[in-house]
Every structure is written in structure tokens, then in C-alpha cells.
Tab-separated table of C-alpha atoms and ligand atoms in Angstrom:
chain	number	residue	atom	x	y	z
Z	1	UNK	CA	75.102	105.904	129.605
Z	2	UNK	CA	78.770	106.850	129.562
Z	3	UNK	CA	78.583	107.908	125.928
Z	4	UNK	CA	75.463	109.955	126.645
Z	5	UNK	CA	77.341	111.772	129.381
Z	6	UNK	CA	80.371	112.297	127.135
Z	7	UNK	CA	82.467	110.176	129.499
Z	8	UNK	CA	84.436	107.468	127.712
Z	9	UNK	CA	87.213	105.285	129.034
Z	10	UNK	CA	89.778	107.628	127.449
Z	11	UNK	CA	88.305	110.912	128.628
Z	12	UNK	CA	91.109	113.280	129.587
Z	13	UNK	CA	93.719	111.333	127.599
Z	14	UNK	CA	95.592	112.816	124.685
Z	15	UNK	CA	96.472	110.326	121.919
Z	16	UNK	CA	98.466	110.758	118.709
Z	17	UNK	CA	97.687	108.715	115.587
Z	18	UNK	CA	99.679	108.691	112.335
Z	19	UNK	CA	97.858	107.476	109.240
Z	20	UNK	CA	97.956	107.206	105.473
Z	21	UNK	CA	100.933	107.123	103.116
Z	22	UNK	CA	103.691	109.664	102.805
Z	23	UNK	CA	104.606	111.011	99.360
Z	24	UNK	CA	108.221	111.722	98.509
Z	25	UNK	CA	108.667	114.032	95.532
Z	26	UNK	CA	110.972	113.260	92.622
Z	27	UNK	CA	110.183	116.488	90.795
Z	28	UNK	CA	107.171	118.847	90.747
Z	29	UNK	CA	104.967	116.242	89.026
Z	30	UNK	CA	106.206	112.863	90.280
Z	31	UNK	CA	106.617	111.074	93.623
Z	32	UNK	CA	107.250	107.702	95.232
Z	33	UNK	CA	104.969	106.428	97.969
Z	34	UNK	CA	103.723	103.396	99.869
Z	35	UNK	CA	100.319	101.887	99.218
Z	36	UNK	CA	97.881	102.964	101.929
Z	37	UNK	CA	94.181	103.797	101.914
Z	38	UNK	CA	94.422	105.157	105.462
Z	39	UNK	CA	91.321	103.125	106.394
Z	40	UNK	CA	92.779	101.392	109.464
Z	41	UNK	CA	94.336	104.615	110.782
Z	42	UNK	CA	91.080	106.529	110.317
Z	43	UNK	CA	89.158	103.793	112.142
Z	44	UNK	CA	91.636	103.947	115.040
Z	45	UNK	CA	91.341	107.731	115.274
Z	46	UNK	CA	87.537	107.429	115.289
Z	47	UNK	CA	87.493	104.668	117.927
Z	48	UNK	CA	89.812	106.611	120.240
Z	49	UNK	CA	87.714	109.772	119.860
Z	50	UNK	CA	84.547	107.772	120.556
Z	51	UNK	CA	86.150	106.640	123.835
Z	52	UNK	CA	86.601	110.291	124.760
Z	53	UNK	CA	90.277	110.795	123.870
Z	54	UNK	CA	91.595	114.086	122.541
Z	55	UNK	CA	93.096	112.782	119.283
Z	56	UNK	CA	95.787	114.457	117.167
Z	57	UNK	CA	95.559	112.774	113.750
Z	58	UNK	CA	98.655	113.304	111.586
Z	59	UNK	CA	97.917	112.042	108.093
Z	60	UNK	CA	99.495	111.823	104.683
Z	61	UNK	CA	97.294	112.024	101.570
Z	62	UNK	CA	94.992	109.048	102.247
Z	63	UNK	CA	92.126	107.707	100.131
Z	64	UNK	CA	89.594	107.724	102.961
Z	65	UNK	CA	88.725	110.961	104.770
Z	66	UNK	CA	89.934	111.554	108.330
Z	67	UNK	CA	87.439	110.791	111.098
Z	68	UNK	CA	85.235	113.396	112.751
Z	69	UNK	CA	86.052	114.653	116.209
Z	70	UNK	CA	89.849	114.668	115.906
Z	71	UNK	CA	92.415	117.402	115.287
Z	72	UNK	CA	93.675	116.733	111.742
Z	73	UNK	CA	97.229	117.683	110.743
Z	74	UNK	CA	97.832	117.123	107.027
Z	75	UNK	CA	101.348	116.384	105.784
Z	76	UNK	CA	102.904	115.043	102.619
Z	77	UNK	CA	106.441	113.778	103.286
Z	78	UNK	CA	107.876	111.633	106.074
Z	79	UNK	CA	110.030	114.565	107.197
Z	80	UNK	CA	106.902	116.718	107.535
Z	81	UNK	CA	105.161	113.870	109.408
Z	82	UNK	CA	108.069	113.664	111.859
Z	83	UNK	CA	107.897	117.411	112.531
Z	84	UNK	CA	104.105	117.257	113.027
Z	85	UNK	CA	104.460	114.314	115.415
Z	86	UNK	CA	107.129	116.083	117.463
Z	87	UNK	CA	104.929	119.187	117.604
Z	88	UNK	CA	101.987	117.120	118.890
Z	89	UNK	CA	103.883	115.804	121.919
Z	90	UNK	CA	103.419	115.269	124.795
Z	91	UNK	CA	100.701	112.619	124.546
Z	92	UNK	CA	99.613	109.746	126.779
Z	93	UNK	CA	99.703	107.219	123.947
Z	94	UNK	CA	100.754	107.164	120.287
Z	95	UNK	CA	99.628	104.799	117.528
Z	96	UNK	CA	101.746	104.733	114.365
Z	97	UNK	CA	99.462	103.432	111.621
Z	98	UNK	CA	101.017	105.416	108.757
Z	99	UNK	CA	102.684	103.667	105.832
Z	100	UNK	CA	105.767	105.867	105.876
Z	101	UNK	CA	108.030	105.817	102.817
Z	102	UNK	CA	111.422	104.505	103.904
Z	103	UNK	CA	113.364	106.770	101.562
Z	104	UNK	CA	113.122	110.175	99.950
Z	105	UNK	CA	114.819	111.269	96.755
Z	106	UNK	CA	118.051	112.902	97.809
Z	107	UNK	CA	117.915	115.777	95.358
Z	108	UNK	CA	114.373	116.663	94.427
Z	109	UNK	CA	114.418	118.314	90.978
Z	110	UNK	CA	113.048	121.860	90.982
Z	111	UNK	CA	111.772	121.549	87.440
Z	112	UNK	CA	110.139	118.657	85.647
Z	113	UNK	CA	112.537	115.960	84.489
Z	114	UNK	CA	112.030	115.560	80.734
Z	115	UNK	CA	112.136	112.300	78.829
Z	116	UNK	CA	115.225	112.335	76.666
Z	117	UNK	CA	115.735	109.710	73.996
Z	118	UNK	CA	118.277	107.100	75.005
Z	119	UNK	CA	118.707	108.141	78.652
Z	120	UNK	CA	116.966	107.128	81.861
Z	121	UNK	CA	116.999	109.120	85.103
Z	122	UNK	CA	118.977	107.651	87.993
Z	123	UNK	CA	117.465	108.437	91.388
Z	124	UNK	CA	119.580	108.568	94.522
Z	125	UNK	CA	117.736	107.925	97.769
Z	126	UNK	CA	118.317	109.006	101.359
Z	127	UNK	CA	116.730	107.346	104.378
Z	128	UNK	CA	113.729	108.959	106.042
Z	129	UNK	CA	113.560	109.466	109.813
Z	130	UNK	CA	112.004	106.492	111.614
Z	131	UNK	CA	109.231	108.399	113.355
Z	132	UNK	CA	108.042	105.517	115.512
Z	133	UNK	CA	111.565	104.614	116.675
Z	134	UNK	CA	112.345	108.243	117.528
Z	135	UNK	CA	109.287	108.528	119.762
Z	136	UNK	CA	109.676	105.042	121.271
Z	137	UNK	CA	113.298	105.744	122.189
Z	138	UNK	CA	112.947	109.279	123.520
Z	139	UNK	CA	113.760	109.636	127.206
Z	140	UNK	CA	111.858	112.332	129.028
Z	141	UNK	CA	108.414	113.006	127.612
Z	142	UNK	CA	107.981	109.566	126.046
Z	143	UNK	CA	104.315	108.588	125.753
Z	144	UNK	CA	103.332	105.938	128.305
Z	145	UNK	CA	102.228	103.653	125.488
Z	146	UNK	CA	103.780	103.522	121.998
Z	147	UNK	CA	102.079	101.265	119.445
Z	148	UNK	CA	103.416	100.411	115.995
Z	149	UNK	CA	102.209	98.375	113.060
Z	150	UNK	CA	104.138	95.804	111.054
Z	151	UNK	CA	102.689	95.092	107.638
Z	152	UNK	CA	104.520	92.004	106.420
Z	153	UNK	CA	104.212	89.437	103.664
Z	154	UNK	CA	106.397	86.603	105.054
Z	155	UNK	CA	107.185	85.219	108.549
Z	156	UNK	CA	104.786	87.839	109.866
Z	157	UNK	CA	105.043	87.293	113.621
Z	158	UNK	CA	108.816	86.691	113.602
Z	159	UNK	CA	109.476	89.862	111.623
Z	160	UNK	CA	107.080	91.863	113.778
Z	161	UNK	CA	108.562	90.590	117.038
Z	162	UNK	CA	112.049	91.599	115.885
Z	163	UNK	CA	110.679	94.960	114.742
Z	164	UNK	CA	109.135	95.628	118.157
Z	165	UNK	CA	112.480	95.016	119.850
Z	166	UNK	CA	114.454	97.033	117.299
Z	167	UNK	CA	112.211	100.073	117.482
Z	168	UNK	CA	111.635	99.975	121.239
Z	169	UNK	CA	107.857	100.339	121.084
Z	170	UNK	CA	105.532	98.727	123.643
Z	171	UNK	CA	103.153	96.996	121.275
Z	172	UNK	CA	103.190	96.015	117.613
Z	173	UNK	CA	100.145	95.045	115.601
Z	174	UNK	CA	101.338	92.625	112.950
Z	175	UNK	CA	99.349	91.923	109.844
Z	176	UNK	CA	99.812	89.817	106.752
Z	177	UNK	CA	99.309	92.063	103.756
Z	178	UNK	CA	100.120	89.493	101.064
Z	179	UNK	CA	98.115	90.129	97.868
Z	180	UNK	CA	95.822	87.113	98.418
Z	181	UNK	CA	94.576	88.359	101.819
Z	182	UNK	CA	92.600	91.332	100.478
Z	183	UNK	CA	93.680	93.383	103.497
Z	184	UNK	CA	95.488	96.143	101.605
Z	185	UNK	CA	92.740	98.386	100.278
Z	186	UNK	CA	90.033	96.211	101.866
Z	187	UNK	CA	87.583	96.754	104.735
Z	188	UNK	CA	88.845	93.966	107.022
Z	189	UNK	CA	92.028	93.308	108.942
Z	190	UNK	CA	93.556	90.281	110.652
Z	191	UNK	CA	96.142	91.240	113.258
Z	192	UNK	CA	98.350	89.726	115.917
Z	193	UNK	CA	99.020	91.957	118.923
Z	194	UNK	CA	102.594	91.550	120.156
Z	195	UNK	CA	103.408	92.936	123.623
Z	196	UNK	CA	106.201	92.337	126.106
Z	197	UNK	CA	104.141	89.458	127.484
Z	198	UNK	CA	103.699	87.516	124.258
Z	199	UNK	CA	101.316	87.597	121.355
Z	200	UNK	CA	97.623	87.122	120.721
Z	201	UNK	CA	95.931	86.722	117.369
Z	202	UNK	CA	92.597	88.479	116.922
Z	203	UNK	CA	90.038	86.990	114.593
Z	204	UNK	CA	89.721	88.696	111.238
Z	205	UNK	CA	87.198	91.527	111.524
Z	206	UNK	CA	86.192	94.848	110.035
Z	207	UNK	CA	88.808	97.591	110.408
Z	208	UNK	CA	86.350	99.461	112.679
Z	209	UNK	CA	86.025	96.439	114.989
Z	210	UNK	CA	89.821	96.003	115.116
Z	211	UNK	CA	90.149	99.707	115.951
Z	212	UNK	CA	87.551	99.490	118.735
Z	213	UNK	CA	89.304	96.504	120.251
Z	214	UNK	CA	92.617	98.382	120.147
Z	215	UNK	CA	91.087	101.518	121.689
Z	216	UNK	CA	89.684	99.377	124.513
Z	217	UNK	CA	93.092	97.827	125.152
Z	218	UNK	CA	94.770	101.224	125.136
Z	219	UNK	CA	92.229	102.506	127.666
Z	220	UNK	CA	92.945	99.526	129.945
Z	221	UNK	CA	96.706	100.006	129.617
Z	222	UNK	CA	96.479	103.695	130.544
Z	223	UNK	CA	94.383	103.015	133.672
N	301	CTP	N1	107.372	103.878	110.720
N	301	CTP	C1	107.628	105.199	111.026
N	301	CTP	N2	108.563	105.894	110.301
N	301	CTP	C2	109.235	105.297	109.300
N	301	CTP	C3	108.980	103.950	108.975
N	301	CTP	C4	108.030	103.264	109.710
N	301	CTP	O1	107.004	105.747	111.944
N	301	CTP	N3	110.152	105.990	108.623
N	301	CTP	C5	106.402	103.124	111.540
N	301	CTP	C6	105.155	102.680	110.811
N	301	CTP	O2	104.131	103.625	110.939
N	301	CTP	C7	104.820	101.378	111.533
N	301	CTP	C8	106.169	100.833	111.958
N	301	CTP	O3	107.053	101.945	111.951
N	301	CTP	O4	104.086	101.607	112.708
N	301	CTP	C9	106.715	99.750	111.112
N	301	CTP	O5	106.846	100.165	109.785
N	301	CTP	P1	107.523	99.188	108.740
N	301	CTP	O6	107.576	99.842	107.417
N	301	CTP	O7	106.830	97.860	108.867
N	301	CTP	O8	108.968	99.022	109.391
N	301	CTP	P2	110.422	99.346	108.849
N	301	CTP	O9	111.288	99.497	110.063
N	301	CTP	O10	110.395	100.476	107.890
N	301	CTP	O11	110.844	97.996	108.156
N	301	CTP	P3	110.628	97.407	106.662
N	301	CTP	O12	112.006	97.173	106.157
N	301	CTP	O13	109.877	96.106	106.891
N	301	CTP	O14	109.839	98.395	105.842
N	302	CA	CA1	109.110	100.544	105.990
């Protein structure tokens, strides 16, 4: 009945979602990036919109299309994603599902680097802004709820718990993305939600089901 009336549990709430990879150019034809289909971020944007939220969806070049019913902001680099996120504030809640490249190439070449016999290019990197940490640690105007992800391959919960504290976010969704799990590039996810009160492991489920569960929890937290 609520859906029929257009009244979800997040009606009137404004929520930011980051999704997909960022691409960091080396020269006009080459880049470095993280692996990301954008499937989990798209599912989260969809689930939040279905609950009635006004969703700003900031996305790098993902494999899957963005969901319907959200405001899509397309970016390429982490620095562009940071600017788009800052421009989207203020929001009630923010979910950082993007696989942001940790570094960009310090001096992007303006013209294509040519192969030259006997020499190899040496790339110098500079660190990208930590978009999640910036938002989690802002004073005035901080979203009431800041949610990050931690894709790990070893000691998943320990790394994610430390990451939550380091970044200052409220919740972290930890997942094991080791090659054998089939989670990277797959349709399912298995996550542990880490909050200030402890952690809970959700049973492995479709990325849509994980997103719906998260949207429900966000709605409860914003009550
Ligand atoms: N994140 C971000 N901006 C960055 C890097 C990460 O917003 N420059 C966000 C991601 O979207 C994710 C969370 O921070 O929600 C954790 O990302 P992750 O790469 O796991 O953390 P890092 O601090 O970069 O640590 P690591 O050395 O494990 O890559
Ligand atoms: Ca990283």
C-alpha cells in the first residue's frame, strides 16, 4: 500500500551513493583503475529509490547501467568524484560503494607515450583524496549516517573494523572478494555489517537483496 501511495520509509530523505570504478589516466589512451562492475552500488541506489529516497548517484564508468529513478552524476577520476560528492551535499545519509583508485598518475602525459626499443616508462603516482574519510570527518553538514565498504581478501573483519575507525564512518560493510568467492563481477554478495555496536554477518544473497536489507537498515537508523 505504501509503495502504491509513493510513500516509502525513506520518503523525504536525500541520500548520496558512490558507485563503480574510477579511471586515472596515464596518457590520452591509457589508464589505471580498480575492478568494479558497479552492480552492488547500482542495486543500493535502486533499493534506496524504491524506499522513496531522493538519490544522488555519483558513478565512475561501470559495467552495469545506473538504476532508474535516481539523479546520475557521471565522473571518471577520483578527483572528479570528490568534487561531485561535495557538490551533492548536504544529504541525510551517504553510502560509498565506489571502488576508488588509491592513486593517480602524477603527471598525465598530454600525448600518447610511444613504445621505444630498450626503454620502459616509469610512472610516478600521487595519492587520491579519500572521499569517504573527508565526508565522515567533516564537522558541520556531516550526513547523519556515513556508510563505507571494505573489500578485502584477508582478515576481512579485522581489516574492516580498523578501516571503520580510521575513516570515522558510522558503518562499514565488509566483504571477502578473494578470487574463489565469485563476488567480484558476480550477482551475489556476502557481507558483514560493522557498526559501533559490533558486527553481524548477513547470509550470502543476491546483490539486490543485500541492497534492500541495507536500505531498510538505513531507513531505521534515520528514524
Ligand atoms: N574510498 C573513497 N575514496 C578513496 C578510497 C576509498 O571514498 N580514495 C571509500 C570506498 O568507496 C569504500 C571505502 O572507502 O567505501 C574503503 O575503500 P578501501 O579501498 O577498502 O579502503 P582504503 O582506505 O583505500 O584501503 P586499502 O589500502 O585497503 O585499499
Ligand atoms: Ca583502496
